[in-house]
């Protein structure tokens, strides 16, 4: 009877570690996608050092879960107590780190509000000055997503022009419509756009466009994180039970 219970525990341990292995692979893939993504998401996270750091943390967590899931599977199959103890301790550390990150994300969620981005844009944006990292990043985001400002072109009314720029340029060039959404894309009508012709301007704010574009991914990432935490918790329980059951 005890042998059957141990075999069952071994099987469950292997199963949970397999899911951890898959979860780590998903986080690893998501982290790589955020860092090398050609569609513009990298430009968004690059504008905020906290988000950019978070992408690398997610990449590191994914790699660690990937490795630990593999080690946990090996420990369960071979009934190796040292491997199981090593697995339990590291899963516990990762679990606590992920829980802390979730709490910090909840506490600092106000840094991702529309008002926060609007304030930062008006404070730091220097229009077409591509030597400034903040301005260059915002220009790339607006070009990539065919949007203008955080709320719309009105965000730039209080932003001063660069020296020797025309006073009639109410919006930056990045807000003008292009045939192809990239820096190399040709303008539809740059002169009329800068003169204020709304027909050739991107009028929708970037906050709404980006939120709509990545809303599904945010919910998916949240659900995945909750799932990974639950799997890690059960894996630790089964690891300790199997550790105590091995003679």
JSON list of C-alpha atoms in Angstrom, two decimals:
[
{"chain": "A", "resi": 1, "resn": "UNK", "atom": "CA", "xyz": [0.00, 0.00, 0.00]},
{"chain": "A", "resi": 2, "resn": "UNK", "atom": "CA", "xyz": [2.83, 2.36, 0.89]},
{"chain": "A", "resi": 3, "resn": "UNK", "atom": "CA", "xyz": [4.58, 1.48, -2.36]},
{"chain": "A", "resi": 4, "resn": "UNK", "atom": "CA", "xyz": [1.45, 2.32, -4.36]},
{"chain": "A", "resi": 5, "resn": "UNK", "atom": "CA", "xyz": [1.15, 5.65, -2.53]},
{"chain": "A", "resi": 6, "resn": "UNK", "atom": "CA", "xyz": [4.79, 6.45, -3.27]},
{"chain": "A", "resi": 7, "resn": "UNK", "atom": "CA", "xyz": [4.33, 5.54, -6.96]},
{"chain": "A", "resi": 8, "resn": "UNK", "atom": "CA", "xyz": [1.26, 7.76, -7.14]},
{"chain": "A", "resi": 9, "resn": "UNK", "atom": "CA", "xyz": [3.16, 10.62, -5.49]},
{"chain": "A", "resi": 10, "resn": "UNK", "atom": "CA", "xyz": [6.02, 10.09, -7.91]},
{"chain": "A", "resi": 11, "resn": "UNK", "atom": "CA", "xyz": [3.66, 10.27, -10.87]},
{"chain": "A", "resi": 12, "resn": "UNK", "atom": "CA", "xyz": [1.99, 13.46, -9.56]},
{"chain": "A", "resi": 13, "resn": "UNK", "atom": "CA", "xyz": [5.39, 15.00, -8.87]},
{"chain": "A", "resi": 14, "resn": "UNK", "atom": "CA", "xyz": [6.50, 14.24, -12.41]},
{"chain": "A", "resi": 15, "resn": "UNK", "atom": "CA", "xyz": [3.25, 15.66, -13.79]},
{"chain": "A", "resi": 16, "resn": "UNK", "atom": "CA", "xyz": [3.49, 18.94, -11.87]},
{"chain": "A", "resi": 17, "resn": "UNK", "atom": "CA", "xyz": [7.14, 19.35, -12.79]},
{"chain": "A", "resi": 18, "resn": "UNK", "atom": "CA", "xyz": [6.27, 18.78, -16.41]},
{"chain": "A", "resi": 19, "resn": "UNK", "atom": "CA", "xyz": [3.79, 21.66, -16.17]},
{"chain": "A", "resi": 20, "resn": "UNK", "atom": "CA", "xyz": [6.46, 23.81, -14.51]},
{"chain": "A", "resi": 21, "resn": "UNK", "atom": "CA", "xyz": [8.77, 22.91, -17.37]},
{"chain": "A", "resi": 22, "resn": "UNK", "atom": "CA", "xyz": [6.09, 24.03, -19.87]},
{"chain": "A", "resi": 23, "resn": "UNK", "atom": "CA", "xyz": [5.33, 27.17, -17.84]},
{"chain": "A", "resi": 24, "resn": "UNK", "atom": "CA", "xyz": [9.02, 28.07, -17.79]},
{"chain": "A", "resi": 25, "resn": "UNK", "atom": "CA", "xyz": [9.22, 27.52, -21.55]},
{"chain": "A", "resi": 26, "resn": "UNK", "atom": "CA", "xyz": [6.22, 29.88, -22.03]},
{"chain": "A", "resi": 27, "resn": "UNK", "atom": "CA", "xyz": [7.71, 32.61, -19.82]},
{"chain": "A", "resi": 28, "resn": "UNK", "atom": "CA", "xyz": [11.07, 32.19, -21.54]},
{"chain": "A", "resi": 29, "resn": "UNK", "atom": "CA", "xyz": [9.44, 32.55, -24.95]},
{"chain": "A", "resi": 30, "resn": "UNK", "atom": "CA", "xyz": [7.39, 35.55, -23.81]},
{"chain": "A", "resi": 31, "resn": "UNK", "atom": "CA", "xyz": [10.48, 37.25, -22.36]},
{"chain": "A", "resi": 32, "resn": "UNK", "atom": "CA", "xyz": [12.42, 36.72, -25.58]},
{"chain": "A", "resi": 33, "resn": "UNK", "atom": "CA", "xyz": [9.48, 38.03, -27.63]},
{"chain": "A", "resi": 34, "resn": "UNK", "atom": "CA", "xyz": [9.25, 41.23, -25.54]},
{"chain": "A", "resi": 35, "resn": "UNK", "atom": "CA", "xyz": [12.98, 41.92, -25.91]},
{"chain": "A", "resi": 36, "resn": "UNK", "atom": "CA", "xyz": [13.36, 41.20, -29.66]},
{"chain": "A", "resi": 37, "resn": "UNK", "atom": "CA", "xyz": [9.75, 41.84, -30.83]},
{"chain": "A", "resi": 38, "resn": "UNK", "atom": "CA", "xyz": [9.80, 43.77, -34.14]},
{"chain": "A", "resi": 39, "resn": "UNK", "atom": "CA", "xyz": [6.21, 45.07, -33.87]},
{"chain": "A", "resi": 40, "resn": "UNK", "atom": "CA", "xyz": [6.96, 47.86, -31.40]},
{"chain": "A", "resi": 41, "resn": "UNK", "atom": "CA", "xyz": [6.33, 46.41, -27.93]},
{"chain": "A", "resi": 42, "resn": "UNK", "atom": "CA", "xyz": [10.05, 46.77, -27.16]},
{"chain": "A", "resi": 43, "resn": "UNK", "atom": "CA", "xyz": [9.73, 50.51, -27.81]},
{"chain": "A", "resi": 44, "resn": "UNK", "atom": "CA", "xyz": [7.02, 50.75, -25.15]},
{"chain": "A", "resi": 45, "resn": "UNK", "atom": "CA", "xyz": [8.93, 48.92, -22.43]},
{"chain": "A", "resi": 46, "resn": "UNK", "atom": "CA", "xyz": [12.13, 50.77, -23.33]},
{"chain": "A", "resi": 47, "resn": "UNK", "atom": "CA", "xyz": [10.41, 54.04, -22.42]},
{"chain": "A", "resi": 48, "resn": "UNK", "atom": "CA", "xyz": [10.11, 52.88, -18.82]},
{"chain": "A", "resi": 49, "resn": "UNK", "atom": "CA", "xyz": [13.22, 51.35, -17.16]},
{"chain": "A", "resi": 50, "resn": "UNK", "atom": "CA", "xyz": [11.00, 49.51, -14.65]},
{"chain": "A", "resi": 51, "resn": "UNK", "atom": "CA", "xyz": [9.12, 47.72, -17.44]},
{"chain": "A", "resi": 52, "resn": "UNK", "atom": "CA", "xyz": [12.33, 46.97, -19.34]},
{"chain": "A", "resi": 53, "resn": "UNK", "atom": "CA", "xyz": [13.87, 45.46, -16.20]},
{"chain": "A", "resi": 54, "resn": "UNK", "atom": "CA", "xyz": [10.68, 43.45, -15.71]},
{"chain": "A", "resi": 55, "resn": "UNK", "atom": "CA", "xyz": [11.08, 41.93, -19.18]},
{"chain": "A", "resi": 56, "resn": "UNK", "atom": "CA", "xyz": [14.56, 40.66, -18.29]},
{"chain": "A", "resi": 57, "resn": "UNK", "atom": "CA", "xyz": [13.32, 39.36, -14.92]},
{"chain": "A", "resi": 58, "resn": "UNK", "atom": "CA", "xyz": [10.58, 37.44, -16.74]},
{"chain": "A", "resi": 59, "resn": "UNK", "atom": "CA", "xyz": [13.22, 36.02, -19.09]},
{"chain": "A", "resi": 60, "resn": "UNK", "atom": "CA", "xyz": [15.40, 34.92, -16.16]},
{"chain": "A", "resi": 61, "resn": "UNK", "atom": "CA", "xyz": [12.43, 33.43, -14.30]},
{"chain": "A", "resi": 62, "resn": "UNK", "atom": "CA", "xyz": [11.38, 31.50, -17.39]},
{"chain": "A", "resi": 63, "resn": "UNK", "atom": "CA", "xyz": [14.87, 30.07, -17.82]},
{"chain": "A", "resi": 64, "resn": "UNK", "atom": "CA", "xyz": [15.04, 29.04, -14.15]},
{"chain": "A", "resi": 65, "resn": "UNK", "atom": "CA", "xyz": [11.61, 27.40, -14.21]},
{"chain": "A", "resi": 66, "resn": "UNK", "atom": "CA", "xyz": [12.55, 25.60, -17.41]},
{"chain": "A", "resi": 67, "resn": "UNK", "atom": "CA", "xyz": [15.67, 24.20, -15.76]},
{"chain": "A", "resi": 68, "resn": "UNK", "atom": "CA", "xyz": [14.03, 23.41, -12.42]},
{"chain": "A", "resi": 69, "resn": "UNK", "atom": "CA", "xyz": [11.10, 21.64, -14.08]},
{"chain": "A", "resi": 70, "resn": "UNK", "atom": "CA", "xyz": [13.60, 19.42, -15.82]},
{"chain": "A", "resi": 71, "resn": "UNK", "atom": "CA", "xyz": [15.50, 18.76, -12.56]},
{"chain": "A", "resi": 72, "resn": "UNK", "atom": "CA", "xyz": [12.26, 18.05, -10.71]},
{"chain": "A", "resi": 73, "resn": "UNK", "atom": "CA", "xyz": [11.24, 15.46, -13.31]},
{"chain": "A", "resi": 74, "resn": "UNK", "atom": "CA", "xyz": [14.64, 13.78, -12.97]},
{"chain": "A", "resi": 75, "resn": "UNK", "atom": "CA", "xyz": [14.44, 13.86, -9.16]},
{"chain": "A", "resi": 76, "resn": "UNK", "atom": "CA", "xyz": [10.98, 12.25, -9.19]},
{"chain": "A", "resi": 77, "resn": "UNK", "atom": "CA", "xyz": [11.90, 9.50, -11.66]},
{"chain": "A", "resi": 78, "resn": "UNK", "atom": "CA", "xyz": [15.20, 8.62, -9.95]},
{"chain": "A", "resi": 79, "resn": "UNK", "atom": "CA", "xyz": [13.85, 9.18, -6.41]},
{"chain": "A", "resi": 80, "resn": "UNK", "atom": "CA", "xyz": [16.90, 11.28, -5.61]},
{"chain": "A", "resi": 81, "resn": "UNK", "atom": "CA", "xyz": [16.46, 13.08, -2.25]},
{"chain": "A", "resi": 82, "resn": "UNK", "atom": "CA", "xyz": [19.23, 15.62, -2.90]},
{"chain": "A", "resi": 83, "resn": "UNK", "atom": "CA", "xyz": [17.69, 16.63, -6.22]},
{"chain": "A", "resi": 84, "resn": "UNK", "atom": "CA", "xyz": [14.24, 16.89, -4.65]},
{"chain": "A", "resi": 85, "resn": "UNK", "atom": "CA", "xyz": [15.52, 19.07, -1.78]},
{"chain": "A", "resi": 86, "resn": "UNK", "atom": "CA", "xyz": [17.45, 21.28, -4.22]},
{"chain": "A", "resi": 87, "resn": "UNK", "atom": "CA", "xyz": [14.31, 21.56, -6.36]},
{"chain": "A", "resi": 88, "resn": "UNK", "atom": "CA", "xyz": [12.10, 22.44, -3.35]},
{"chain": "A", "resi": 89, "resn": "UNK", "atom": "CA", "xyz": [14.40, 25.21, -2.09]},
{"chain": "A", "resi": 90, "resn": "UNK", "atom": "CA", "xyz": [14.77, 26.89, -5.46]},
{"chain": "A", "resi": 91, "resn": "UNK", "atom": "CA", "xyz": [11.07, 26.64, -6.29]},
{"chain": "A", "resi": 92, "resn": "UNK", "atom": "CA", "xyz": [10.34, 28.23, -2.91]},
{"chain": "A", "resi": 93, "resn": "UNK", "atom": "CA", "xyz": [12.74, 31.12, -3.67]},
{"chain": "A", "resi": 94, "resn": "UNK", "atom": "CA", "xyz": [11.20, 31.64, -7.12]},
{"chain": "A", "resi": 95, "resn": "UNK", "atom": "CA", "xyz": [7.69, 31.44, -5.69]},
{"chain": "A", "resi": 96, "resn": "UNK", "atom": "CA", "xyz": [8.48, 34.14, -3.11]},
{"chain": "A", "resi": 97, "resn": "UNK", "atom": "CA", "xyz": [10.19, 36.32, -5.74]},
{"chain": "A", "resi": 98, "resn": "UNK", "atom": "CA", "xyz": [7.21, 36.06, -8.10]},
{"chain": "A", "resi": 99, "resn": "UNK", "atom": "CA", "xyz": [4.78, 36.80, -5.27]},
{"chain": "A", "resi": 100, "resn": "UNK", "atom": "CA", "xyz": [6.83, 39.87, -4.30]},
{"chain": "A", "resi": 101, "resn": "UNK", "atom": "CA", "xyz": [6.90, 41.04, -7.92]},
{"chain": "A", "resi": 102, "resn": "UNK", "atom": "CA", "xyz": [3.11, 40.68, -8.17]},
{"chain": "A", "resi": 103, "resn": "UNK", "atom": "CA", "xyz": [2.63, 42.73, -4.97]},
{"chain": "A", "resi": 104, "resn": "UNK", "atom": "CA", "xyz": [5.02, 45.45, -6.23]},
{"chain": "A", "resi": 105, "resn": "UNK", "atom": "CA", "xyz": [3.24, 45.54, -9.61]},
{"chain": "A", "resi": 106, "resn": "UNK", "atom": "CA", "xyz": [-0.08, 46.05, -7.80]},
{"chain": "A", "resi": 107, "resn": "UNK", "atom": "CA", "xyz": [1.37, 48.80, -5.57]},
{"chain": "A", "resi": 108, "resn": "UNK", "atom": "CA", "xyz": [2.99, 50.71, -8.47]},
{"chain": "A", "resi": 109, "resn": "UNK", "atom": "CA", "xyz": [0.17, 50.16, -10.96]},
{"chain": "A", "resi": 110, "resn": "UNK", "atom": "CA", "xyz": [-0.56, 53.93, -10.90]},
{"chain": "A", "resi": 111, "resn": "UNK", "atom": "CA", "xyz": [2.67, 54.44, -12.86]},
{"chain": "A", "resi": 112, "resn": "UNK", "atom": "CA", "xyz": [0.91, 52.96, -15.90]},
{"chain": "A", "resi": 113, "resn": "UNK", "atom": "CA", "xyz": [-2.07, 55.31, -15.90]},
{"chain": "A", "resi": 114, "resn": "UNK", "atom": "CA", "xyz": [-3.01, 57.69, -18.71]},
{"chain": "A", "resi": 115, "resn": "UNK", "atom": "CA", "xyz": [-2.29, 60.67, -16.45]},
{"chain": "A", "resi": 116, "resn": "UNK", "atom": "CA", "xyz": [1.22, 59.43, -15.65]},
{"chain": "A", "resi": 117, "resn": "UNK", "atom": "CA", "xyz": [2.19, 59.01, -19.32]},
{"chain": "A", "resi": 118, "resn": "UNK", "atom": "CA", "xyz": [0.63, 62.38, -20.25]},
{"chain": "A", "resi": 119, "resn": "UNK", "atom": "CA", "xyz": [2.61, 64.14, -17.52]},
{"chain": "A", "resi": 120, "resn": "UNK", "atom": "CA", "xyz": [5.87, 62.43, -18.55]},
{"chain": "A", "resi": 121, "resn": "UNK", "atom": "CA", "xyz": [5.29, 63.24, -22.23]},
{"chain": "A", "resi": 122, "resn": "UNK", "atom": "CA", "xyz": [4.69, 66.94, -21.56]},
{"chain": "A", "resi": 123, "resn": "UNK", "atom": "CA", "xyz": [7.68, 67.09, -19.22]},
{"chain": "A", "resi": 124, "resn": "UNK", "atom": "CA", "xyz": [10.35, 65.26, -21.24]},
{"chain": "A", "resi": 125, "resn": "UNK", "atom": "CA", "xyz": [9.29, 65.12, -24.91]},
{"chain": "A", "resi": 126, "resn": "UNK", "atom": "CA", "xyz": [11.45, 67.20, -27.30]},
{"chain": "A", "resi": 127, "resn": "UNK", "atom": "CA", "xyz": [9.52, 66.64, -30.55]},
{"chain": "A", "resi": 128, "resn": "UNK", "atom": "CA", "xyz": [11.80, 65.60, -33.44]},
{"chain": "A", "resi": 129, "resn": "UNK", "atom": "CA", "xyz": [15.01, 65.54, -31.38]},
{"chain": "A", "resi": 130, "resn": "UNK", "atom": "CA", "xyz": [16.11, 61.95, -32.07]},
{"chain": "A", "resi": 131, "resn": "UNK", "atom": "CA", "xyz": [19.28, 62.39, -30.02]},
{"chain": "A", "resi": 132, "resn": "UNK", "atom": "CA", "xyz": [17.07, 62.31, -26.93]},
{"chain": "A", "resi": 133, "resn": "UNK", "atom": "CA", "xyz": [16.21, 58.70, -26.00]},
{"chain": "A", "resi": 134, "resn": "UNK", "atom": "CA", "xyz": [12.81, 59.55, -24.52]},
{"chain": "A", "resi": 135, "resn": "UNK", "atom": "CA", "xyz": [11.72, 61.58, -27.56]},
{"chain": "A", "resi": 136, "resn": "UNK", "atom": "CA", "xyz": [13.10, 59.06, -30.05]},
{"chain": "A", "resi": 137, "resn": "UNK", "atom": "CA", "xyz": [11.28, 56.22, -28.29]},
{"chain": "A", "resi": 138, "resn": "UNK", "atom": "CA", "xyz": [7.99, 58.09, -28.26]},
{"chain": "A", "resi": 139, "resn": "UNK", "atom": "CA", "xyz": [8.38, 58.93, -31.95]},
{"chain": "A", "resi": 140, "resn": "UNK", "atom": "CA", "xyz": [8.98, 55.27, -32.75]},
{"chain": "A", "resi": 141, "resn": "UNK", "atom": "CA", "xyz": [5.88, 54.25, -30.77]},
{"chain": "A", "resi": 142, "resn": "UNK", "atom": "CA", "xyz": [3.69, 56.85, -32.53]},
{"chain": "A", "resi": 143, "resn": "UNK", "atom": "CA", "xyz": [4.95, 55.81, -35.96]},
{"chain": "A", "resi": 144, "resn": "UNK", "atom": "CA", "xyz": [4.62, 52.08, -35.29]},
{"chain": "A", "resi": 145, "resn": "UNK", "atom": "CA", "xyz": [1.08, 52.28, -33.89]},
{"chain": "A", "resi": 146, "resn": "UNK", "atom": "CA", "xyz": [-0.14, 55.16, -36.11]},
{"chain": "A", "resi": 147, "resn": "UNK", "atom": "CA", "xyz": [-1.13, 57.21, -33.06]},
{"chain": "A", "resi": 148, "resn": "UNK", "atom": "CA", "xyz": [-0.40, 60.66, -31.64]},
{"chain": "A", "resi": 149, "resn": "UNK", "atom": "CA", "xyz": [0.49, 61.56, -28.06]},
{"chain": "A", "resi": 150, "resn": "UNK", "atom": "CA", "xyz": [-1.08, 59.84, -25.09]},
{"chain": "A", "resi": 151, "resn": "UNK", "atom": "CA", "xyz": [-4.63, 61.18, -25.55]},
{"chain": "A", "resi": 152, "resn": "UNK", "atom": "CA", "xyz": [-4.31, 62.76, -29.01]},
{"chain": "A", "resi": 153, "resn": "UNK", "atom": "CA", "xyz": [-2.61, 65.66, -30.84]},
{"chain": "A", "resi": 154, "resn": "UNK", "atom": "CA", "xyz": [-3.79, 68.10, -28.13]},
{"chain": "A", "resi": 155, "resn": "UNK", "atom": "CA", "xyz": [-1.07, 66.73, -25.84]},
{"chain": "A", "resi": 156, "resn": "UNK", "atom": "CA", "xyz": [1.54, 68.67, -27.84]},
{"chain": "A", "resi": 157, "resn": "UNK", "atom": "CA", "xyz": [-0.08, 72.10, -27.57]},
{"chain": "A", "resi": 158, "resn": "UNK", "atom": "CA", "xyz": [1.83, 72.88, -24.36]},
{"chain": "A", "resi": 159, "resn": "UNK", "atom": "CA", "xyz": [5.15, 71.42, -25.59]},
{"chain": "A", "resi": 160, "resn": "UNK", "atom": "CA", "xyz": [7.55, 74.08, -26.89]},
{"chain": "A", "resi": 161, "resn": "UNK", "atom": "CA", "xyz": [9.04, 73.83, -30.38]},
{"chain": "A", "resi": 162, "resn": "UNK", "atom": "CA", "xyz": [12.70, 73.22, -31.06]},
{"chain": "A", "resi": 163, "resn": "UNK", "atom": "CA", "xyz": [14.81, 76.22, -32.09]},
{"chain": "A", "resi": 164, "resn": "UNK", "atom": "CA", "xyz": [14.40, 77.24, -35.77]},
{"chain": "A", "resi": 165, "resn": "UNK", "atom": "CA", "xyz": [11.23, 75.15, -36.11]},
{"chain": "A", "resi": 166, "resn": "UNK", "atom": "CA", "xyz": [8.12, 76.54, -37.72]},
{"chain": "A", "resi": 167, "resn": "UNK", "atom": "CA", "xyz": [5.53, 77.90, -35.30]},
{"chain": "A", "resi": 168, "resn": "UNK", "atom": "CA", "xyz": [2.74, 76.35, -37.36]},
{"chain": "A", "resi": 169, "resn": "UNK", "atom": "CA", "xyz": [3.96, 72.82, -36.55]},
{"chain": "A", "resi": 170, "resn": "UNK", "atom": "CA", "xyz": [1.48, 72.06, -33.81]},
{"chain": "A", "resi": 171, "resn": "UNK", "atom": "CA", "xyz": [2.26, 68.35, -33.85]},
{"chain": "A", "resi": 172, "resn": "UNK", "atom": "CA", "xyz": [5.51, 66.41, -34.41]},
{"chain": "A", "resi": 173, "resn": "UNK", "atom": "CA", "xyz": [6.24, 64.64, -37.68]},
{"chain": "A", "resi": 174, "resn": "UNK", "atom": "CA", "xyz": [5.70, 61.29, -35.98]},
{"chain": "A", "resi": 175, "resn": "UNK", "atom": "CA", "xyz": [1.96, 62.07, -35.83]},
{"chain": "A", "resi": 176, "resn": "UNK", "atom": "CA", "xyz": [1.68, 62.43, -39.60]},
{"chain": "A", "resi": 177, "resn": "UNK", "atom": "CA", "xyz": [0.15, 59.55, -41.56]},
{"chain": "A", "resi": 178, "resn": "UNK", "atom": "CA", "xyz": [2.57, 57.31, -43.48]},
{"chain": "A", "resi": 179, "resn": "UNK", "atom": "CA", "xyz": [2.06, 54.76, -46.21]},
{"chain": "A", "resi": 180, "resn": "UNK", "atom": "CA", "xyz": [4.09, 52.26, -44.19]},
{"chain": "A", "resi": 181, "resn": "UNK", "atom": "CA", "xyz": [4.20, 52.36, -40.37]},
{"chain": "A", "resi": 182, "resn": "UNK", "atom": "CA", "xyz": [7.96, 52.61, -39.96]},
{"chain": "A", "resi": 183, "resn": "UNK", "atom": "CA", "xyz": [10.55, 55.41, -39.95]},
{"chain": "A", "resi": 184, "resn": "UNK", "atom": "CA", "xyz": [11.35, 54.56, -43.56]},
{"chain": "A", "resi": 185, "resn": "UNK", "atom": "CA", "xyz": [7.70, 54.87, -44.60]},
{"chain": "A", "resi": 186, "resn": "UNK", "atom": "CA", "xyz": [6.76, 57.74, -46.93]},
{"chain": "A", "resi": 187, "resn": "UNK", "atom": "CA", "xyz": [4.48, 60.49, -45.59]},
{"chain": "A", "resi": 188, "resn": "UNK", "atom": "CA", "xyz": [1.01, 60.70, -47.11]},
{"chain": "A", "resi": 189, "resn": "UNK", "atom": "CA", "xyz": [1.18, 64.50, -47.06]},
{"chain": "A", "resi": 190, "resn": "UNK", "atom": "CA", "xyz": [3.71, 65.87, -44.59]},
{"chain": "A", "resi": 191, "resn": "UNK", "atom": "CA", "xyz": [3.28, 69.59, -45.34]},
{"chain": "A", "resi": 192, "resn": "UNK", "atom": "CA", "xyz": [-0.50, 69.65, -44.93]},
{"chain": "A", "resi": 193, "resn": "UNK", "atom": "CA", "xyz": [-0.21, 67.46, -41.85]},
{"chain": "A", "resi": 194, "resn": "UNK", "atom": "CA", "xyz": [2.15, 69.90, -40.12]},
{"chain": "A", "resi": 195, "resn": "UNK", "atom": "CA", "xyz": [-0.06, 72.82, -41.14]},
{"chain": "A", "resi": 196, "resn": "UNK", "atom": "CA", "xyz": [-2.89, 71.29, -39.16]},
{"chain": "A", "resi": 197, "resn": "UNK", "atom": "CA", "xyz": [-4.88, 69.37, -41.79]},
{"chain": "A", "resi": 198, "resn": "UNK", "atom": "CA", "xyz": [-6.47, 66.60, -39.70]},
{"chain": "A", "resi": 199, "resn": "UNK", "atom": "CA", "xyz": [-7.04, 64.48, -42.78]},
{"chain": "A", "resi": 200, "resn": "UNK", "atom": "CA", "xyz": [-3.34, 63.61, -42.88]},
{"chain": "A", "resi": 201, "resn": "UNK", "atom": "CA", "xyz": [-2.82, 63.27, -39.12]},
{"chain": "A", "resi": 202, "resn": "UNK", "atom": "CA", "xyz": [-3.10, 60.30, -36.78]},
{"chain": "A", "resi": 203, "resn": "UNK", "atom": "CA", "xyz": [-5.73, 61.59, -34.37]},
{"chain": "A", "resi": 204, "resn": "UNK", "atom": "CA", "xyz": [-6.09, 58.71, -31.94]},
{"chain": "A", "resi": 205, "resn": "UNK", "atom": "CA", "xyz": [-4.06, 58.70, -28.72]},
{"chain": "A", "resi": 206, "resn": "UNK", "atom": "CA", "xyz": [-1.42, 56.02, -28.22]},
{"chain": "A", "resi": 207, "resn": "UNK", "atom": "CA", "xyz": [-2.72, 55.01, -24.78]},
{"chain": "A", "resi": 208, "resn": "UNK", "atom": "CA", "xyz": [-6.01, 53.72, -26.21]},
{"chain": "A", "resi": 209, "resn": "UNK", "atom": "CA", "xyz": [-4.40, 52.14, -29.28]},
{"chain": "A", "resi": 210, "resn": "UNK", "atom": "CA", "xyz": [-1.75, 50.28, -27.28]},
{"chain": "A", "resi": 211, "resn": "UNK", "atom": "CA", "xyz": [-4.22, 49.25, -24.56]},
{"chain": "A", "resi": 212, "resn": "UNK", "atom": "CA", "xyz": [-6.54, 47.76, -27.19]},
{"chain": "A", "resi": 213, "resn": "UNK", "atom": "CA", "xyz": [-3.62, 46.06, -28.97]},
{"chain": "A", "resi": 214, "resn": "UNK", "atom": "CA", "xyz": [-2.22, 44.36, -25.88]},
{"chain": "A", "resi": 215, "resn": "UNK", "atom": "CA", "xyz": [-5.30, 43.94, -23.66]},
{"chain": "A", "resi": 216, "resn": "UNK", "atom": "CA", "xyz": [-5.62, 40.26, -24.57]},
{"chain": "A", "resi": 217, "resn": "UNK", "atom": "CA", "xyz": [-1.90, 39.70, -23.90]},
{"chain": "A", "resi": 218, "resn": "UNK", "atom": "CA", "xyz": [-2.13, 41.35, -20.46]},
{"chain": "A", "resi": 219, "resn": "UNK", "atom": "CA", "xyz": [-4.98, 39.05, -19.38]},
{"chain": "A", "resi": 220, "resn": "UNK", "atom": "CA", "xyz": [-3.15, 36.07, -20.85]},
{"chain": "A", "resi": 221, "resn": "UNK", "atom": "CA", "xyz": [0.05, 36.96, -18.97]},
{"chain": "A", "resi": 222, "resn": "UNK", "atom": "CA", "xyz": [-1.92, 37.43, -15.73]},
{"chain": "A", "resi": 223, "resn": "UNK", "atom": "CA", "xyz": [-3.69, 34.10, -16.09]},
{"chain": "A", "resi": 224, "resn": "UNK", "atom": "CA", "xyz": [-0.40, 32.40, -16.94]},
{"chain": "A", "resi": 225, "resn": "UNK", "atom": "CA", "xyz": [1.29, 33.92, -13.87]},
{"chain": "A", "resi": 226, "resn": "UNK", "atom": "CA", "xyz": [-1.51, 32.74, -11.55]},
{"chain": "A", "resi": 227, "resn": "UNK", "atom": "CA", "xyz": [-1.37, 29.28, -13.11]},
{"chain": "A", "resi": 228, "resn": "UNK", "atom": "CA", "xyz": [2.40, 29.07, -12.68]},
{"chain": "A", "resi": 229, "resn": "UNK", "atom": "CA", "xyz": [2.18, 30.14, -9.02]},
{"chain": "A", "resi": 230, "resn": "UNK", "atom": "CA", "xyz": [-0.49, 27.50, -8.31]},
{"chain": "A", "resi": 231, "resn": "UNK", "atom": "CA", "xyz": [1.55, 24.78, -10.05]},
{"chain": "A", "resi": 232, "resn": "UNK", "atom": "CA", "xyz": [4.69, 25.78, -8.12]},
{"chain": "A", "resi": 233, "resn": "UNK", "atom": "CA", "xyz": [2.80, 25.60, -4.81]},
{"chain": "A", "resi": 234, "resn": "UNK", "atom": "CA", "xyz": [1.48, 22.09, -5.53]},
{"chain": "A", "resi": 235, "resn": "UNK", "atom": "CA", "xyz": [4.89, 20.99, -6.83]},
{"chain": "A", "resi": 236, "resn": "UNK", "atom": "CA", "xyz": [6.54, 22.03, -3.56]},
{"chain": "A", "resi": 237, "resn": "UNK", "atom": "CA", "xyz": [3.96, 20.08, -1.56]},
{"chain": "A", "resi": 238, "resn": "UNK", "atom": "CA", "xyz": [4.43, 16.94, -3.65]},
{"chain": "A", "resi": 239, "resn": "UNK", "atom": "CA", "xyz": [8.22, 17.33, -3.61]},
{"chain": "A", "resi": 240, "resn": "UNK", "atom": "CA", "xyz": [8.27, 17.42, 0.18]},
{"chain": "A", "resi": 241, "resn": "UNK", "atom": "CA", "xyz": [5.85, 14.48, 0.45]},
{"chain": "A", "resi": 242, "resn": "UNK", "atom": "CA", "xyz": [7.94, 12.43, -1.97]},
{"chain": "A", "resi": 243, "resn": "UNK", "atom": "CA", "xyz": [11.14, 13.45, -0.15]},
{"chain": "A", "resi": 244, "resn": "UNK", "atom": "CA", "xyz": [9.72, 12.19, 3.16]},
{"chain": "A", "resi": 245, "resn": "UNK", "atom": "CA", "xyz": [8.39, 8.98, 1.54]},
{"chain": "A", "resi": 246, "resn": "UNK", "atom": "CA", "xyz": [11.74, 7.94, 0.02]},
{"chain": "A", "resi": 247, "resn": "UNK", "atom": "CA", "xyz": [13.66, 5.58, 2.35]}
]
